[in-house]
Short mmCIF file of C-alpha atoms in Angstrom, two decimals:
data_model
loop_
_atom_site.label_atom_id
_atom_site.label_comp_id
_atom_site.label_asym_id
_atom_site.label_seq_id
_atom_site.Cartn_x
_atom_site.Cartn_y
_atom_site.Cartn_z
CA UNK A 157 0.00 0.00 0.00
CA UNK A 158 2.96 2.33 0.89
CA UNK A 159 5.97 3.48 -1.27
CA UNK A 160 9.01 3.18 -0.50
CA UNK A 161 9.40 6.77 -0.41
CA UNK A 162 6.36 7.09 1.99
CA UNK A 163 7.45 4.11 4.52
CA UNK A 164 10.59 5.73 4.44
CA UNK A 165 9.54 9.36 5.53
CA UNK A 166 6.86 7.60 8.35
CA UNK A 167 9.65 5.72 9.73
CA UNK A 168 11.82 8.23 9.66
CA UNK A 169 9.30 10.42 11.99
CA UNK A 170 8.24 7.66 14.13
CA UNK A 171 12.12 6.90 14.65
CA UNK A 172 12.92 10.61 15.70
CA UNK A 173 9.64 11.37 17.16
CA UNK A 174 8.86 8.23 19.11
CA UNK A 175 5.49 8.35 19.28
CA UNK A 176 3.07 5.59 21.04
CA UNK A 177 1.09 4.18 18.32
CA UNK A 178 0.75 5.31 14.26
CA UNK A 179 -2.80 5.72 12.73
CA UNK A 180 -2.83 5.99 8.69
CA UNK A 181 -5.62 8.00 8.23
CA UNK A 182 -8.21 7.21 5.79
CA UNK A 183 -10.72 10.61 6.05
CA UNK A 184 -13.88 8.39 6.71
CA UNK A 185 -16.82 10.06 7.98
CA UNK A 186 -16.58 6.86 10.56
CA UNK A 187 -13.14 8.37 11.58
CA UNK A 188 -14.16 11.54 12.30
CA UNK A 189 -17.12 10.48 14.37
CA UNK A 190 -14.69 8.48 16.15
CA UNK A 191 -11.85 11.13 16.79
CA UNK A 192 -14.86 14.04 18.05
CA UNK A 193 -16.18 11.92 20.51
CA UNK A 194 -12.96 11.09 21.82
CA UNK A 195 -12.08 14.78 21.55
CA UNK A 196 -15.39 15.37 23.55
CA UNK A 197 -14.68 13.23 25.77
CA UNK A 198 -11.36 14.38 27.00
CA UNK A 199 -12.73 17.74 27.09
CA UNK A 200 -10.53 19.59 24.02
CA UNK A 201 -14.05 19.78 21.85
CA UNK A 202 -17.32 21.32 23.02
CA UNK A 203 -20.51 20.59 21.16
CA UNK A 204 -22.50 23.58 20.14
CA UNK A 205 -25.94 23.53 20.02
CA UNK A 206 -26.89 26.29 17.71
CA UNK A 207 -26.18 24.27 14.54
CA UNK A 208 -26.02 20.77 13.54
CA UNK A 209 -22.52 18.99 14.07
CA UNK A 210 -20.95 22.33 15.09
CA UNK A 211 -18.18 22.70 17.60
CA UNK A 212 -15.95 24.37 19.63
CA UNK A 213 -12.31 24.28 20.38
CA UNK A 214 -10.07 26.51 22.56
CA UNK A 215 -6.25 27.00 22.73
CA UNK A 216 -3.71 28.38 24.94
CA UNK A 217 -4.10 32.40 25.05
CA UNK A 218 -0.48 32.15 24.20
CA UNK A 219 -0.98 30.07 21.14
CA UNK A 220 -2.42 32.79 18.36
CA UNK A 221 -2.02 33.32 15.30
CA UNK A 222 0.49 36.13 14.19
CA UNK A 223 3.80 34.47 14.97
CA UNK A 224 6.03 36.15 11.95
CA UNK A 225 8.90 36.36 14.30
CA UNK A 226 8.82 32.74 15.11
CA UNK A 227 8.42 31.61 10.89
CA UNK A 228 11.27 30.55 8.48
CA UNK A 229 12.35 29.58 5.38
CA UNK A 230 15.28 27.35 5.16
CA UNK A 231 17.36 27.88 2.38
CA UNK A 232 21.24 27.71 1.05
CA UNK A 233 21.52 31.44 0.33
CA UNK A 234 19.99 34.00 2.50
CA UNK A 235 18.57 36.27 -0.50
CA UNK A 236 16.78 33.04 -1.83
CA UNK A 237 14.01 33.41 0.65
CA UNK A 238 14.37 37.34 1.70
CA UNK A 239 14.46 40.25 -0.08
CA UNK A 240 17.59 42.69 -0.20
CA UNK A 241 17.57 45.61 1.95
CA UNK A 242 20.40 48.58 3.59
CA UNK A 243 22.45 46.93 6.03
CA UNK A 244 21.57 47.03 9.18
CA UNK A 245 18.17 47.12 8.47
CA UNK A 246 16.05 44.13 8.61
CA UNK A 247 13.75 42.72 5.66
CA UNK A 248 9.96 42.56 6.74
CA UNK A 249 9.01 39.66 4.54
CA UNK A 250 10.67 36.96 5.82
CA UNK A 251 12.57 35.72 8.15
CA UNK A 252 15.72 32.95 6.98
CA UNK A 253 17.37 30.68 8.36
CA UNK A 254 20.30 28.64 7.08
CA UNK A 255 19.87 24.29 6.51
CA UNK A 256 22.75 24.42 9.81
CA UNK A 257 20.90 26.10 12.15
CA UNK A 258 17.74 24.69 10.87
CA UNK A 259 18.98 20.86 11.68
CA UNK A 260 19.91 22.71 14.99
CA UNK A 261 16.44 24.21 15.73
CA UNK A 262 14.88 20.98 14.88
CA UNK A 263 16.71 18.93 16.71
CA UNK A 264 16.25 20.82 20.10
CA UNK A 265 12.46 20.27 19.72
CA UNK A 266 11.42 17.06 17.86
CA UNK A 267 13.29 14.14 19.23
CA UNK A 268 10.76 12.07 21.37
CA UNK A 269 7.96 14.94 21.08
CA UNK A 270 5.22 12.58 20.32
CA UNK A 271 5.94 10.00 23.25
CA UNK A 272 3.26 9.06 24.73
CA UNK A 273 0.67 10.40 21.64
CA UNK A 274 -0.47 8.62 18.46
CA UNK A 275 1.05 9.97 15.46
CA UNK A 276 -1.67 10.50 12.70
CA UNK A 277 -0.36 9.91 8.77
CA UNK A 278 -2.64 11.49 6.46
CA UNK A 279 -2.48 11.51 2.79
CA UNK A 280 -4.09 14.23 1.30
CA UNK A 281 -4.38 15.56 -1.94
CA UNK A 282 -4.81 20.05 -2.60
CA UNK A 283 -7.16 19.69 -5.17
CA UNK A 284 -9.01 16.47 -7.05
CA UNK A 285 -6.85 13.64 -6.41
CA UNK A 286 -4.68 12.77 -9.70
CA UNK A 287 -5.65 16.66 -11.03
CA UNK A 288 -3.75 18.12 -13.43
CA UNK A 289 -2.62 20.89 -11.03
CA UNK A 290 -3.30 18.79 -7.63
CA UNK A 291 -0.72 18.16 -5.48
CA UNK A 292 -0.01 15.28 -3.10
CA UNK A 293 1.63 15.25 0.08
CA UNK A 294 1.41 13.09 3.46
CA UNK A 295 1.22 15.02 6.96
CA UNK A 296 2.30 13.45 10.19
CA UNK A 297 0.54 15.04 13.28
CA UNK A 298 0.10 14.33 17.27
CA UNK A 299 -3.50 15.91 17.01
CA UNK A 300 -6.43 14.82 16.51
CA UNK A 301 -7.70 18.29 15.63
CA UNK A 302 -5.49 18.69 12.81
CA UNK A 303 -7.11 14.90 10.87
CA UNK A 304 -10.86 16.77 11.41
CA UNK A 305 -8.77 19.91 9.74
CA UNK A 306 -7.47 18.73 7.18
CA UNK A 307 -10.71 16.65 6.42
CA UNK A 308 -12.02 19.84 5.53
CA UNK A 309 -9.17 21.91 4.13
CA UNK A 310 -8.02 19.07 1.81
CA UNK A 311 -8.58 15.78 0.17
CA UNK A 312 -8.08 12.74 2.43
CA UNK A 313 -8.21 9.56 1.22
CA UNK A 314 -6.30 6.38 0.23
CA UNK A 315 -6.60 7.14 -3.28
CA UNK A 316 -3.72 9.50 -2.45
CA UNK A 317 -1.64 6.71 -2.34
CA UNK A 318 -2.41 5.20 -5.38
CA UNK A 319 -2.31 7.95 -7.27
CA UNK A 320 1.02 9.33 -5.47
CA UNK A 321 3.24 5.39 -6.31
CA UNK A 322 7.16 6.26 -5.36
CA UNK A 323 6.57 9.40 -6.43
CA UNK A 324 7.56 12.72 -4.72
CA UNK A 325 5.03 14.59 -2.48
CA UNK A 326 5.24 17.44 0.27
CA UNK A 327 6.12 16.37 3.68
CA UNK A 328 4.57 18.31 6.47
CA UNK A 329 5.42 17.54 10.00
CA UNK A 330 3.64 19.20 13.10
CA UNK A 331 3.92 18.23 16.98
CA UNK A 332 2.06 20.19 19.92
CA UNK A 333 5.56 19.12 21.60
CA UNK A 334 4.52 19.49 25.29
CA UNK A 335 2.63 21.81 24.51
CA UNK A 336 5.05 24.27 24.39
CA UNK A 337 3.52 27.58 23.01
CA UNK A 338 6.78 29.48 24.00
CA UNK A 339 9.21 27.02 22.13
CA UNK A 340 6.75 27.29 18.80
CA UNK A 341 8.48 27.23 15.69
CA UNK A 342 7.38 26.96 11.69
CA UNK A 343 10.00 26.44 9.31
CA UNK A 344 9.61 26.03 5.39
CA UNK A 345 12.43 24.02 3.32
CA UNK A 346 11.56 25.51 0.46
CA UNK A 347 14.14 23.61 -1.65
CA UNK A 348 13.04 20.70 -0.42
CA UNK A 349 9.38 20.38 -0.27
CA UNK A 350 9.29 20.29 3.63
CA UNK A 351 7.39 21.68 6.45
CA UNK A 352 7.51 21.52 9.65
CA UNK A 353 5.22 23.36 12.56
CA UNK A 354 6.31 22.67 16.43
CA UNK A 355 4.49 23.36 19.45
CA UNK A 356 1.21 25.42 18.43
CA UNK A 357 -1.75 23.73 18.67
CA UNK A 358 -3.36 27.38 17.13
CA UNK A 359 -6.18 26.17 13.57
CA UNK A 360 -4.11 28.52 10.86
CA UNK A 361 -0.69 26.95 11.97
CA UNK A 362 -1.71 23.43 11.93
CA UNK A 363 -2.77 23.00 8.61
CA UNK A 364 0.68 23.10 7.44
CA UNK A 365 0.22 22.45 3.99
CA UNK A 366 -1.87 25.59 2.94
CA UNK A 367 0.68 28.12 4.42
CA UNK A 368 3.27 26.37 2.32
CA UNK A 369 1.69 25.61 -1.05
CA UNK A 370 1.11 30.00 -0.99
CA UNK A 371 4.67 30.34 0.28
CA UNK A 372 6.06 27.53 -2.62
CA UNK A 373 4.03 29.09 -5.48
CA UNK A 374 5.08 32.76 -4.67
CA UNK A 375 8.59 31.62 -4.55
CA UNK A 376 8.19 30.09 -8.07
CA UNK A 377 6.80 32.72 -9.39
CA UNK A 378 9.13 35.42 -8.15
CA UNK A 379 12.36 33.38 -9.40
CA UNK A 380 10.48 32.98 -12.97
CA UNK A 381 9.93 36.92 -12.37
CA UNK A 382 13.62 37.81 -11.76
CA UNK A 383 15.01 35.69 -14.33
CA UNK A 384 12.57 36.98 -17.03
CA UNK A 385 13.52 40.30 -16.00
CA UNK A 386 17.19 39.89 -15.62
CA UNK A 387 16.88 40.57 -12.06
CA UNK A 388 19.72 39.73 -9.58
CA UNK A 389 18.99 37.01 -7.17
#
């Protein structure tokens, strides 16, 4: 059922993560049902009464959504991912961080973060699965909240893996670490197809693959920009 290249980047994760139990996610409507009444249950959803199948869920005060300071993108060359400006004065669009201190960064927060969790897989697809335009990619997650997320926000299903074979897809990694809202980082490898989100457990910031497909296409287009324009890089 798995490639090669997927068992490869699951084991991987489980190896450096070291989580409990691993649940491929299949987006059934039987799935969901299961995951919000365990979610009710342990108190992190609140049914709503006004509408049908409507809920609420709260996150550390802490935990909100304009983080800028605590976002990167990982790449060789600083002026790959930023934009020139005087020295001394910072650039406002970005923040970047070299693949060194990234490995760094990563490696202060990930190992064993999911002990004691399940790690989710889910395959998802942005767009129809096997689209001309869609892409594929396979999130690992400690939260429950991000599967019913990502149910919504994308295509989940195993015909993601049929259609993906040993091909190459987006990898998106997110842990709620402790949680640790203070230690949050998000970090895009833009080289390298590769996302990662640590200790937020905030809606926006989970669904990791959005926030990078927008960051990945604007790159694109930019570079095709400059070098259509003769534009130093």
């Amino acid at each position: 059922m798995l490639s090669e290249k997927a068992r490869k980047f699951i084991e991987e994760n489980v190896k450096l993560m070291k989580p409990n139990a691993v649940h491929i996610c299949d987006g059934s409507k039987e799935e969901a049902d299961e995951l919000i009444c365990q979610m009710v249950g342990n108190g992190m959803l609140k049914q709503l009464n006004a509408y049908e199948n409507n809920y609420i869920c709260r996150t550390d005060p802490r935990d909100v959504a304009r983080v800028e300071s605590k976002t990167w993108m990982i790449t060789p060359e600083k002026f790959d991912s930023v934009c020139r400006t005087a020295e001394g004065v910072k650039p406002i669009m970005g923040n970047w961080m070299s693949p060194e201190q990234f490995e760094k960064e990563k490696h202060s927060r990930f190992p064993g973060c999911m002990n004691g969790r399940t790690m989710y897989v889910i395959p998802f697809s942005m767009g129809p699965v096997g689209g001309p335009i869609s892409k594929i990619g396979i999130q690992v997650t400690d939260s429950s909240y991000v599967v019913l997320c990502m149910r919504i926000m994308t295509r989940v299903t195993p015909k993601v893996w049929e259609t993906l074979g040993n091909n190459d897809f987006v990898k998106c990694i997110h842990s709620v670490g402790a949680p640790e809202p203070l230690k949050r980082m998000f970090f895009d490898c833009i080289m390298h197809t590769y996302r990662l989100n640590y200790g937020s457990n905030f809606s926006f910031r989970l669904i990791v693959n959005t926030r990078y497909y927008v960051i990945l296409k604007f790159y694109k287009y930019g570079l095709l920009l400059a070098e259509l324009q003769n534009m130093p890089l």
